[in-house]
XYZ file of C-alpha atoms in Angstrom:
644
model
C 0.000 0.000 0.000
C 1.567 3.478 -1.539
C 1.188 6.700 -2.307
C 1.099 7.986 -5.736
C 1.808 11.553 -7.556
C 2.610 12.599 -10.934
C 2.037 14.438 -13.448
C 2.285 14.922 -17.095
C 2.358 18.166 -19.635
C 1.805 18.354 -23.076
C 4.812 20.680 -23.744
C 8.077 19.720 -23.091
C 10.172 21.767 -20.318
C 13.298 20.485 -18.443
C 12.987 18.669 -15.791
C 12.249 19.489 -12.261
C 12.064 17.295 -9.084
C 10.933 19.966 -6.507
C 7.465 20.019 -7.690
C 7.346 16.024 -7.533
C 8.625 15.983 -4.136
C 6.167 18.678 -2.743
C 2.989 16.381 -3.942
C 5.002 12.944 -2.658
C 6.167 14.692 1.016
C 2.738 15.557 1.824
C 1.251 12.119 1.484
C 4.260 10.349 3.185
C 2.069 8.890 5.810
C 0.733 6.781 3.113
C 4.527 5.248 2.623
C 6.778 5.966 4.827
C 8.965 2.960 3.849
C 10.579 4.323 1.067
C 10.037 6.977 -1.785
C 11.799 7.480 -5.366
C 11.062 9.919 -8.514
C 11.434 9.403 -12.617
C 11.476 12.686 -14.420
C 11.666 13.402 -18.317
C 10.557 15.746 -20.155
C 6.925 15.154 -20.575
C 6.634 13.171 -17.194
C 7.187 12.948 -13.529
C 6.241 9.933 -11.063
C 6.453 10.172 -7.249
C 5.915 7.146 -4.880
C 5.794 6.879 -1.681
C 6.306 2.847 -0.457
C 4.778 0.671 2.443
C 6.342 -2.174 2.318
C 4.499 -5.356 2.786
C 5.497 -7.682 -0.091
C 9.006 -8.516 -1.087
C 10.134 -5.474 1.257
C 14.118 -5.313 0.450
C 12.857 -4.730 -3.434
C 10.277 -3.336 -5.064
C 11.196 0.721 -5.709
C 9.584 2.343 -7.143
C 8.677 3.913 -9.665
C 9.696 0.945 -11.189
C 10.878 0.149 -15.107
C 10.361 -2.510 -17.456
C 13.612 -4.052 -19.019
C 14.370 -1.537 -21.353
C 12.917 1.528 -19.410
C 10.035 2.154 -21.959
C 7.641 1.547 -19.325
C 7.811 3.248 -15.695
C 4.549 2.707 -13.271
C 4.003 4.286 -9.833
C 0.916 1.938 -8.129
C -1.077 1.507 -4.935
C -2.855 -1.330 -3.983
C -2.176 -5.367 -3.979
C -2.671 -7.661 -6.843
C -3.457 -11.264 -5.029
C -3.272 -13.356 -7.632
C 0.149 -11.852 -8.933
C 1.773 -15.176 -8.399
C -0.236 -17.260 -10.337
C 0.190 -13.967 -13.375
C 3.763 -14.622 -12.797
C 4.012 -17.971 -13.989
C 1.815 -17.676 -16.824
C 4.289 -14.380 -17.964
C 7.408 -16.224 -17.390
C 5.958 -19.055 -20.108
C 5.713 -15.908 -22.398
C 9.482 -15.175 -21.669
C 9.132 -12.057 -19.166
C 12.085 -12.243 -16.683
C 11.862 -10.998 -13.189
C 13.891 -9.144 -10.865
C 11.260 -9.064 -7.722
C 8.862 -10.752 -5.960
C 6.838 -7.710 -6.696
C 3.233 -7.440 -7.482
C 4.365 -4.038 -8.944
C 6.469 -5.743 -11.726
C 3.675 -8.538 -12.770
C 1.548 -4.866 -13.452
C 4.526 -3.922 -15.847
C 5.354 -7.258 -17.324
C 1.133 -7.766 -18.052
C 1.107 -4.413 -19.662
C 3.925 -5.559 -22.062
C 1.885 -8.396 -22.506
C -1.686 -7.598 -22.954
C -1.703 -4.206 -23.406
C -4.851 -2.127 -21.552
C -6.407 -5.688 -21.015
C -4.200 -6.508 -18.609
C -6.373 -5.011 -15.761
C -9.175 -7.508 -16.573
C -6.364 -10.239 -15.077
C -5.655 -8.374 -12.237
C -7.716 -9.406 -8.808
C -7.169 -6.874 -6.296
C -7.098 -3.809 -4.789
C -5.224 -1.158 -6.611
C -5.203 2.080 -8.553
C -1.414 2.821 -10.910
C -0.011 5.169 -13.740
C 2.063 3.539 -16.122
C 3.912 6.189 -18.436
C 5.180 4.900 -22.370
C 7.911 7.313 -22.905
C 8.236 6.350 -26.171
C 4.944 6.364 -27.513
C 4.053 9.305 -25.103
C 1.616 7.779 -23.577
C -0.070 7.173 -19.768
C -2.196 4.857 -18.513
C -4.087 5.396 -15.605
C -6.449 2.540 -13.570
C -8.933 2.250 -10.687
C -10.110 -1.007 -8.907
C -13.354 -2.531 -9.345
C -14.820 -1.556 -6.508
C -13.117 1.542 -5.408
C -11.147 0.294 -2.955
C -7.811 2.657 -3.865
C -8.896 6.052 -4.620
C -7.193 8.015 -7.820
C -7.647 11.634 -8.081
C -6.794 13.836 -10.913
C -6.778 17.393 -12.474
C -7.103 18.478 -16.178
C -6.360 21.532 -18.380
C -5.702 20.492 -21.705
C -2.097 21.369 -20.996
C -1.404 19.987 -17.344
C -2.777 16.417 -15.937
C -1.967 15.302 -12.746
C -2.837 12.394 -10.416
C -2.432 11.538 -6.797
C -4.026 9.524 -4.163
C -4.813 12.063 -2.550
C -6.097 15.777 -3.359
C -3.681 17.530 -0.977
C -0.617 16.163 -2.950
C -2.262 18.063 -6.147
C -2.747 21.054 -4.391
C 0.698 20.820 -3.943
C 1.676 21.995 -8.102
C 1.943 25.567 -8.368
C -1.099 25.015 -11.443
C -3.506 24.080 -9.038
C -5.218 26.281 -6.777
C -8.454 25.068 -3.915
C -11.381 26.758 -4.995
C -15.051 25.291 -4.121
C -16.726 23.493 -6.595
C -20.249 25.578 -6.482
C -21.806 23.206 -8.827
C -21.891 20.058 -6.218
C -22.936 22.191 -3.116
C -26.575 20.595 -3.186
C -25.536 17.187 -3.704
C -23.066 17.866 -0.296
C -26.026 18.935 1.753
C -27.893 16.505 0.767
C -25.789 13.339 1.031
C -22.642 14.779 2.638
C -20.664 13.449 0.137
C -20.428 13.643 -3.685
C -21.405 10.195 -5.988
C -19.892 10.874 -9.047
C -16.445 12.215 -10.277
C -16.779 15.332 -9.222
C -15.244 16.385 -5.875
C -15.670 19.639 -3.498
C -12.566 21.380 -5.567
C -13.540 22.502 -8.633
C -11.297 21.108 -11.361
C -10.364 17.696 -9.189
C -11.896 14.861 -10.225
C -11.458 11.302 -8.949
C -11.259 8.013 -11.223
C -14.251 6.132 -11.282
C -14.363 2.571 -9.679
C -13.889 0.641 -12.687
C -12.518 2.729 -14.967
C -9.681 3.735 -16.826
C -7.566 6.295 -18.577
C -5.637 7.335 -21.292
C -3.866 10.850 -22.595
C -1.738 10.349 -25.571
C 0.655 13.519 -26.356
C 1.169 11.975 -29.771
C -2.625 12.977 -30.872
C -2.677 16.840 -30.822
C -4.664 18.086 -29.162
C -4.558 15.065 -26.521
C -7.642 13.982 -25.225
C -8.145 12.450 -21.957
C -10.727 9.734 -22.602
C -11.888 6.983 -20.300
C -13.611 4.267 -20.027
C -15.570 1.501 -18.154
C -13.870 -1.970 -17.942
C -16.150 -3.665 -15.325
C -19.401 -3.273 -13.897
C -21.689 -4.882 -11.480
C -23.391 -7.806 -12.994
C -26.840 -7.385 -13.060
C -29.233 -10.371 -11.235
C -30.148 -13.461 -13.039
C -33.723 -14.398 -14.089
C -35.576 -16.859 -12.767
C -32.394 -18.747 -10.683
C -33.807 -21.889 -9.215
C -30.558 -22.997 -7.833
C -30.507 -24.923 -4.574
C -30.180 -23.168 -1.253
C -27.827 -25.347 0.741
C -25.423 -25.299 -2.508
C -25.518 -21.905 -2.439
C -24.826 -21.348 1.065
C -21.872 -23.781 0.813
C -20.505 -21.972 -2.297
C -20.891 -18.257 -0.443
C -18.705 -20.242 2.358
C -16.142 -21.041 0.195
C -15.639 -18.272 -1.777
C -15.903 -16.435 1.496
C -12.569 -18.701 2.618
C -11.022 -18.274 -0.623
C -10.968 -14.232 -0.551
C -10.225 -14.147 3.091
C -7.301 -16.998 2.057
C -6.184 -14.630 -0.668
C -5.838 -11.887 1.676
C -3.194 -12.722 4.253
C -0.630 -12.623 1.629
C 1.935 -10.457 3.449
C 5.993 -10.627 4.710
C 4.774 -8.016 7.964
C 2.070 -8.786 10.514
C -1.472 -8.685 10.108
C -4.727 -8.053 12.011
C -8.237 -7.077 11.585
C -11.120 -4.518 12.483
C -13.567 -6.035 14.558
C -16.699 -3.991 15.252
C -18.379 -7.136 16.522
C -20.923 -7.243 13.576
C -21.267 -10.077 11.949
C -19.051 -9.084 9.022
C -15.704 -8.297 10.574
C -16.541 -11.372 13.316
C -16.846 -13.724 10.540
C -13.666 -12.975 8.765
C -11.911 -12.764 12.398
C -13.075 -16.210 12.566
C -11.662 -17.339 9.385
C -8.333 -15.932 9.998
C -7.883 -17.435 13.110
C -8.742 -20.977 11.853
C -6.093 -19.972 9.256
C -3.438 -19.178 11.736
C -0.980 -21.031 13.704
C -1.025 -18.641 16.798
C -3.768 -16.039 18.251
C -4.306 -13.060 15.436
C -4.561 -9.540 16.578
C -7.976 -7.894 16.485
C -8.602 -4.273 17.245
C -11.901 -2.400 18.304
C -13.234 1.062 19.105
C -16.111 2.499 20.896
C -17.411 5.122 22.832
C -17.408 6.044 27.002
C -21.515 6.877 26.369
C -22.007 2.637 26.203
C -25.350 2.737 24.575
C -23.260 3.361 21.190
C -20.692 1.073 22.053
C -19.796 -2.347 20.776
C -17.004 -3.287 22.622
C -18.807 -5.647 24.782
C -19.548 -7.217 21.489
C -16.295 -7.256 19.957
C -15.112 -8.632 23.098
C -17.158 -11.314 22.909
C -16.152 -12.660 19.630
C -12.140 -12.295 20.544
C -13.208 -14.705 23.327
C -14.939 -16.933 21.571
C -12.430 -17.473 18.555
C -9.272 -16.699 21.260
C -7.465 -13.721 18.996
C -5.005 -10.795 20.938
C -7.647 -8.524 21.226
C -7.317 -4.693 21.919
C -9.625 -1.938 22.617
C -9.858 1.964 22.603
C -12.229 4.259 23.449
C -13.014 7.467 22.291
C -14.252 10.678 24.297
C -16.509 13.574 23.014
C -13.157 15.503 23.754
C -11.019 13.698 21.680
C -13.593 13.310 19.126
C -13.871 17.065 18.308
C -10.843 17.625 18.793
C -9.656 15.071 16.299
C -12.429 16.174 13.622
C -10.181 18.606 12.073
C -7.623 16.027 11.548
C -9.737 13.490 9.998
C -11.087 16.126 7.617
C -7.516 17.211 6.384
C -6.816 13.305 6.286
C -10.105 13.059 4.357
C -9.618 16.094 1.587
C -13.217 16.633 1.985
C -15.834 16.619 4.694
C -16.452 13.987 6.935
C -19.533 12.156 5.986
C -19.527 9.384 8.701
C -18.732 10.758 12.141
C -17.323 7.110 12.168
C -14.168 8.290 10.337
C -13.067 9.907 13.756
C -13.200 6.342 15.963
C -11.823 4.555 13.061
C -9.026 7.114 12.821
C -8.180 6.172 16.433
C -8.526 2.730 15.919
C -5.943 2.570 12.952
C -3.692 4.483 15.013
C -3.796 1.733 17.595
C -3.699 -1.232 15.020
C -0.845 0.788 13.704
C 1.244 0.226 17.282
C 1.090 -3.689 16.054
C 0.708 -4.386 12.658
C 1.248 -2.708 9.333
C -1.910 -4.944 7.146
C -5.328 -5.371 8.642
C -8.793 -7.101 7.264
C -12.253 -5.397 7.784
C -15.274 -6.222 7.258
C -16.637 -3.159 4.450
C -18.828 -4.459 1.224
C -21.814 -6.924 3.121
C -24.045 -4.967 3.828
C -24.342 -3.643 -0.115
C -24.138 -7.155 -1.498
C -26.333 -9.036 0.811
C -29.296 -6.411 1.685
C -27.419 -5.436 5.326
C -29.209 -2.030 6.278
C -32.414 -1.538 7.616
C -33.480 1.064 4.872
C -34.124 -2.103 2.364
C -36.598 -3.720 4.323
C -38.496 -0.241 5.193
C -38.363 1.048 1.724
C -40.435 -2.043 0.926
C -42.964 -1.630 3.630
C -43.310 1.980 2.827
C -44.020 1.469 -0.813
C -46.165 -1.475 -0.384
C -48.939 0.360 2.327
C -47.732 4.224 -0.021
C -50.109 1.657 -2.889
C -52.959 1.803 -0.717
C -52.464 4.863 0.986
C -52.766 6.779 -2.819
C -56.012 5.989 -2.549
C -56.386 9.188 0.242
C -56.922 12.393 -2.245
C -53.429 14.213 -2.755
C -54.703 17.184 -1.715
C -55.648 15.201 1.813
C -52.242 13.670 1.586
C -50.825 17.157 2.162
C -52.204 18.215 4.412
C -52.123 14.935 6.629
C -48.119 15.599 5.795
C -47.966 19.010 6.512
C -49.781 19.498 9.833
C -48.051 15.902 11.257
C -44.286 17.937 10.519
C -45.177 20.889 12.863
C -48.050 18.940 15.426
C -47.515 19.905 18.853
C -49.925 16.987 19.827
C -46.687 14.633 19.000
C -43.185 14.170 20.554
C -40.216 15.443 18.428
C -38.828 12.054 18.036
C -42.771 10.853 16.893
C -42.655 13.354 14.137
C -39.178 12.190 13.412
C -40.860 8.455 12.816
C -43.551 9.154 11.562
C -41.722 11.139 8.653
C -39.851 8.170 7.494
C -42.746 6.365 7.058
C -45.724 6.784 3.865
C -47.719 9.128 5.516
C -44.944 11.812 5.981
C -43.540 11.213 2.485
C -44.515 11.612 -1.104
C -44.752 8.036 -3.161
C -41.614 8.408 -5.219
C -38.325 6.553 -4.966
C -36.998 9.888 -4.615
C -38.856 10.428 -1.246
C -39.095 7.118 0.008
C -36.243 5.731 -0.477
C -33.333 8.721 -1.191
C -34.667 11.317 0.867
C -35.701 8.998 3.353
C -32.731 7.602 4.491
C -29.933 9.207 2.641
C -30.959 12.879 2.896
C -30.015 15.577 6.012
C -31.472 18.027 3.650
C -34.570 18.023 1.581
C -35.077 19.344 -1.846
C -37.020 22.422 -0.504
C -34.584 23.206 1.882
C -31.414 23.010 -0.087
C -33.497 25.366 -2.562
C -33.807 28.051 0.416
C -31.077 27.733 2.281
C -28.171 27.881 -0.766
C -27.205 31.512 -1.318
C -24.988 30.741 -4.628
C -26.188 31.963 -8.210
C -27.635 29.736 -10.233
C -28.129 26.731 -8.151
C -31.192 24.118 -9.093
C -30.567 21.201 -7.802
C -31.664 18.613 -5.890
C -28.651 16.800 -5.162
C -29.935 13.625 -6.132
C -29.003 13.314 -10.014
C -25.978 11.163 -9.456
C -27.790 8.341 -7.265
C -30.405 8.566 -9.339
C -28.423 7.871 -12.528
C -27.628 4.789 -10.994
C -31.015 3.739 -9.652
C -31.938 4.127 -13.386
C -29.036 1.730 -15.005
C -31.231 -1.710 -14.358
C -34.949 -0.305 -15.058
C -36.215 -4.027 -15.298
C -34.352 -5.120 -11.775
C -36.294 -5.401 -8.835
C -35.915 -2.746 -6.203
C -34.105 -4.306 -4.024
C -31.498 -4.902 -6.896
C -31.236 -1.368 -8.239
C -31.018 -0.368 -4.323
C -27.803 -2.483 -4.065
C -26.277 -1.592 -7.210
C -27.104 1.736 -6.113
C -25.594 1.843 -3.139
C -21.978 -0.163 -4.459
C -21.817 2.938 -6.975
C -22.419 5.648 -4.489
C -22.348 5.172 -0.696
C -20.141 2.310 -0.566
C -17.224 3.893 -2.744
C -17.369 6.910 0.360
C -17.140 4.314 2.969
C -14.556 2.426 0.960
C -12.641 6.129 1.066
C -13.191 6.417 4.258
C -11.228 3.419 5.256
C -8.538 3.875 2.954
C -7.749 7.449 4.492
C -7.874 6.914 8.106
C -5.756 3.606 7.595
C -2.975 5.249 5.405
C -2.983 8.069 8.063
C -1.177 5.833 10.387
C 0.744 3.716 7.637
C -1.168 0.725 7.385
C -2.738 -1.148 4.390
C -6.800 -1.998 4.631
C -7.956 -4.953 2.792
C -11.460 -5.713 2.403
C -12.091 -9.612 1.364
C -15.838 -9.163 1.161
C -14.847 -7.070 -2.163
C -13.014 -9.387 -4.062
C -14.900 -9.103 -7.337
C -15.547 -12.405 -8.141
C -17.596 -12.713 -4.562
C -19.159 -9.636 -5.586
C -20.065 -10.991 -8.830
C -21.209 -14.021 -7.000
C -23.300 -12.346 -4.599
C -24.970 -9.964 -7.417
C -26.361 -13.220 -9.096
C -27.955 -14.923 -6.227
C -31.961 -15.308 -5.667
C -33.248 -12.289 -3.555
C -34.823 -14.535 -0.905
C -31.348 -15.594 0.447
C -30.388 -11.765 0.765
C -33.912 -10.622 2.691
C -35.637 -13.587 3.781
C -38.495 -13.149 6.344
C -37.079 -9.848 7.762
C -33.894 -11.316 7.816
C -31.273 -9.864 6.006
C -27.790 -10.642 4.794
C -29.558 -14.583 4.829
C -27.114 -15.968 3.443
C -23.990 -15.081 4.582
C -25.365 -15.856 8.323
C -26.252 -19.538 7.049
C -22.475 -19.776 5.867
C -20.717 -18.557 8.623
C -23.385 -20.040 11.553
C -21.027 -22.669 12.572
C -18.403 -20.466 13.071
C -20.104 -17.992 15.552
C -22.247 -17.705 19.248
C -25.829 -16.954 17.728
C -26.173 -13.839 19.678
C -23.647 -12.563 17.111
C -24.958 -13.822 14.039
C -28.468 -13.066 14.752
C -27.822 -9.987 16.932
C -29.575 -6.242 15.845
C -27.323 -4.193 13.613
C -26.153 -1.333 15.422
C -23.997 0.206 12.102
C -21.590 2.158 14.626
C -23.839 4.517 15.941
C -21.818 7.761 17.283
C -23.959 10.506 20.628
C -23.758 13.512 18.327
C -27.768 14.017 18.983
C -26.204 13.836 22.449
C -23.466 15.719 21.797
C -24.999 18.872 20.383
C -27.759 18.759 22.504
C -25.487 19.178 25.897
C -24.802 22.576 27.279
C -20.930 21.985 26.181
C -21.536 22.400 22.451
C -23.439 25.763 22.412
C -20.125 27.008 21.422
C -19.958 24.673 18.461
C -24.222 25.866 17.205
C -22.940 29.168 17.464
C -19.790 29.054 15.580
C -21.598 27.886 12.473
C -22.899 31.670 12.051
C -19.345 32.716 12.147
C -19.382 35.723 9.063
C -16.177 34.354 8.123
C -16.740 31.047 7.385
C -17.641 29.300 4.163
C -20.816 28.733 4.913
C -21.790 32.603 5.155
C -20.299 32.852 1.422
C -22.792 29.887 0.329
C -25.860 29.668 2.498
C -28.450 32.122 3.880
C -27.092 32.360 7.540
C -30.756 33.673 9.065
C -31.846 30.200 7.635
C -29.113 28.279 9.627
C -30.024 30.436 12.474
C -33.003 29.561 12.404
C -32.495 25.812 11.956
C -29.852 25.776 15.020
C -32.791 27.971 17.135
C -35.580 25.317 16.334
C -33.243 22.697 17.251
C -31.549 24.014 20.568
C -35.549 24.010 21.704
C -36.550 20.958 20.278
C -38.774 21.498 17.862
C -36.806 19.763 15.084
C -33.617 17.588 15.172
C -31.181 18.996 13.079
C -28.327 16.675 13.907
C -27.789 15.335 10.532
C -27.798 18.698 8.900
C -25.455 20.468 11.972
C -23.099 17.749 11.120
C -23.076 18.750 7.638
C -22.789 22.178 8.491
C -19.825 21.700 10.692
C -18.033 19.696 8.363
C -18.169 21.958 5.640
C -17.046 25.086 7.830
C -14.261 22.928 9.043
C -13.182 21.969 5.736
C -13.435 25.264 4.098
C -11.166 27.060 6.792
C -8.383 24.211 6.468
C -8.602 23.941 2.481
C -9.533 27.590 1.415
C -8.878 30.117 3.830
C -5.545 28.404 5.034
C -5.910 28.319 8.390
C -3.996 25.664 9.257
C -1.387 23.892 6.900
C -0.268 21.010 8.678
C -2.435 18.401 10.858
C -0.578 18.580 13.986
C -1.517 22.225 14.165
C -4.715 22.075 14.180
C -7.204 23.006 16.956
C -10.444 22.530 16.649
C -11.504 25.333 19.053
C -9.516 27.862 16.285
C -11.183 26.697 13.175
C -15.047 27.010 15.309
């Protein structure tokens, strides 16, 4: 696991290193191992190394034979050893043990192909000097982010948006365009990002600029998708379950290729508890497992976690985190992050790397189940709110209304029973867009992004992107276009989640739930062993249910909840509610501040919660003063009480 820079212009100039080094130094938490340039005319490469495989070789960036070829890569290719042999029959020679040089050698071989080999985790730039060319590649799933920025006359990639900042061409502006989107979903679903002119490489995809074709084009391109589900599958159940099983072993198998220790994340879900018990059965001696929670237990899982260490007899190790050290850390995270903070579980997982990082340098977790076996609660009420929404059209719309209307401001109910009763059909309109989207996804609604935004021009909902993919299987069943859905858009933040707050402290995140033929496998089966009964993730308990207590298995999913309702309600945080309204801030250049006053008002007395959408709000302040107003350029500087 690496960190990549580089960049590429269309004129030639002479070369210069000090650019290079700027974008590689400030991501040298993702690599402190080693580092190295290549520089020509046209090109520069910058790595940063974390060694893990092969660790006294493997420089880079790294050269074919002749020095045509020179890549810079992130990630792990698991089945490089079985590529190996098949391009050593085809008379490639090796000088490593080196995932990195079966990328260059299948490259030689099989041109742009080559990534449709490759099973893994990774995202690289391979530059042709002598055809001028570079060719630029993003996992599957998302699972190693790529980042990039394009002119016409200057393209340059990193893993990280920081490092790009770092080029004296690029400048951090905000992106006004994906401000709705932001409020809405808290992060941003398609290539855009919250800088304008940064894009990120889409999961799947990949990319070519060839200075040979004037003017060069930068064109990409889709490789792999998510299969769709198959018709009318009458397979057998217990052959199923016994196939998810051992594909299940097989990825986890795959994954604990590594010449420095390993260990896992174990929230005490069934996901992370299931691989934990894999891995030990796989290991000769205990194997290290590492949890987080909070002091406030009602949100913590340790007990859980602590459980499962006992049962399956691993080195376990625990941290908690304070509402102190939690806001005081935010900043951090979000400079870690590039943009805001979506999950407030980026902060405890932050902490918990940096404690798996006292012990290990590779560790497992359990990301990708919920999105390929139905996991989250939202399925299974999206299809009780559209079945009774049938019946309940038969009410007059006009009824509907006001049934809607006077139920969001009733003083006859509780806050937290107009809260409920808003997720369900009676406080929503019957579209996918408001039962589903808006439901569950939302902080802000439609209407309120359309007051609240103060920027020209803006029209938007927010919810294009997710839509767009909602819309690529219009024969699927809606459970199906929910999952694909959800692997395009909120899975690919939570897979950048993990990859940030890992590489903060140096270690490499693997995620065998996401090796893409298990995801393939798991796209194709029969709905009923995904949600069966009001059981979800079916079949994946039935495969692992000899492996576990089943208070585990069959225990309520908690999804790491974090006190901020708590949190912002206390006396402690009025300092927090009020900084929002600073005149300084971003958010008085892009929202209405009497609007935000008055949300923060209605919510300080109860009459709404605004959690969600204070969350947002903070995060977006945060970010703005450490990105664009500069008030803090490195991480160990900041304080969070400075940037409120």
């Amino acid at each position: 696991m690496c960190g990549i820079v580089g960049y590429i212009t269309v004129n030639p100039s002479d070369p210069c290193s000090r650019i290079v080094k700027r974008m590689r130094e400030v991501i040298a938490h993702r690599g402190p191992d080693d580092s190295g340039i290549y520089l020509d005319s046209h090109a520069a490469l910058g790595h940063q190394r974390l060694s893990i495989i092969d660790i006294s070789a493997g420089h880079q960036p790294m050269a074919n034979e002749d020095e045509t070829l020179w890549i810079t890569y992130n990630g792990e290719i698991f089945n490089h050893s079985a590529l190996r042999s098949e391009l050593e029959k085809a008379g490639h020679r090796y000088q490593t043990r080196c995932d990195t040089e079966t990328i260059l050698h299948a490259y030689e071989e099989y041109g742009a192909d080559c990534v449709r080999r490759f099973r893994g985790m990774f995202s690289f730039a391979i530059w042709d000097r002598r055809n001028q060319c570079l060719f630029c590649v993003r996992d599957r799933l998302g699972i190693k982010p790529f980042y990039y920025f394009w002119d016409g006359r200057l393209f340059a990639f990193a893993s990280e948006i920081k490092a790009l900042l770092q080029h004296p061409e690029i400048s951090a502006s905000l992106n006004d365009y994906v401000v709705p989107e932001y409020l809405a979903f808290g992060y941003l679903s398609g290539a855009e990002t919250m800088f304008r002119g940064i894009c990120k490489l889409m999961p799947g995809h990949q990319l070519t600029i060839d200075l040979r074709t004037p003017p060069p084009q930068l064109v990409t391109s889709c490789y792999w998708d998510v299969p769709p589900p198959e018709r009318d599958d009458h397979r057998d159940d217990r052959a199923l379950i016994s196939e998810c099983r051992h594909r299940l072993e097989e990825a986890v198998q795959m994954r604990l290729m590594s010449d420095v220790p390993l260990g896992l994340f174990l929230s005490g879900g069934v996901d992370s508890s299931a691989i934990a018990a894999l891995m030990q059965r796989m290991s000769s001696s205990p194997i290290k497992t590492f949890s987080v929670g909070y002091h406030e237990a009602k949100y913590s899982e340790l007990d859980y976690a602590k459980r499962v260490a006992r049962a399956i007899g691993s080195d376990h190790h625990t941290i908690s985190v304070t509402r102190e050290q939690f806001f005081s850390t935010l900043p951090r995270v979000i400079w870690h992050e590039d943009e805001p903070a979506v999950f407030s579980s980026s902060v405890p997982l932050y902490f918990v790397s940096k404690l798996a990082s006292e012990h290990v340098k590779v560790v497992l977790s359990g990301e990708g189940s919920d999105e390929l076996f139905a996991g989250y609660e939202r399925y299974r009420y999206y299809d009780f709110n559209a079945q009774w929404a049938a019946w309940y059209n038969i009410v007059p719309g006009w009824l509907r209304t006001r049934i809607r209307n006077h139920m969001a401001i009733s003083s006859l109910l509780s806050g937290d029973m107009r809260r409920k009763l808003q997720h369900t059909f009676i406080g929503r309109e019957n579209t996918v867009e408001s039962l589903q989207f808006e439901n569950f996804y939302c902080a802000f609604s439609r209407s309120e992004i359309a007051a609240l935004s103060s920027l020209p021009g803006i029209n938007s909902s927010g919810l294009e992107n997710v839509l767009g993919f909602w819309d690529k299987w219009p024969s699927a069943s809606p459970l199906a276009r929910m999952l694909y859905a959800d692997q395009k858009t909120y899975l690919v933040e939570l897979l950048m989640r993990q990859d940030q707050m890992s590489m903060a402290w140096s270690i490499e995140s693997r995620v065998p739930l996401l090796d893409h033929p298990f995801v393939e496998f798991a796209m194709r089966l029969p709905e009923r062993l995904k949600l069966r009964s009001g059981e979800q993730k079916y079949i994946l308990k039935k495969a692992i249910q000899d492996l576990l207590p089943p208070e585990i298995i069959y225990r309520r999913k908690m999804g790491f909840p974090t006190p901020l309702r708590q949190w912002f309600g206390g006396p402690d945080n009025q300092s927090i509610l009020s900084g929002l309204l600073r005149q300084d801030s971003l958010l008085a250049s892009v929202l209405d501040l009497s609007r935000v006053e008055k949300l923060i008002a209605a919510h300080r007395q109860g009459a709404v919660d605004a959690t969600d959408r204070i969350w947002r709000l903070l995060n977006l302040q945060i970010w703005g003063d450490i990105f664009l107003k500069g008030k803090c350029e490195a991480p160990e500087r900041f304080s969070f009480s400075e940037l409120n």
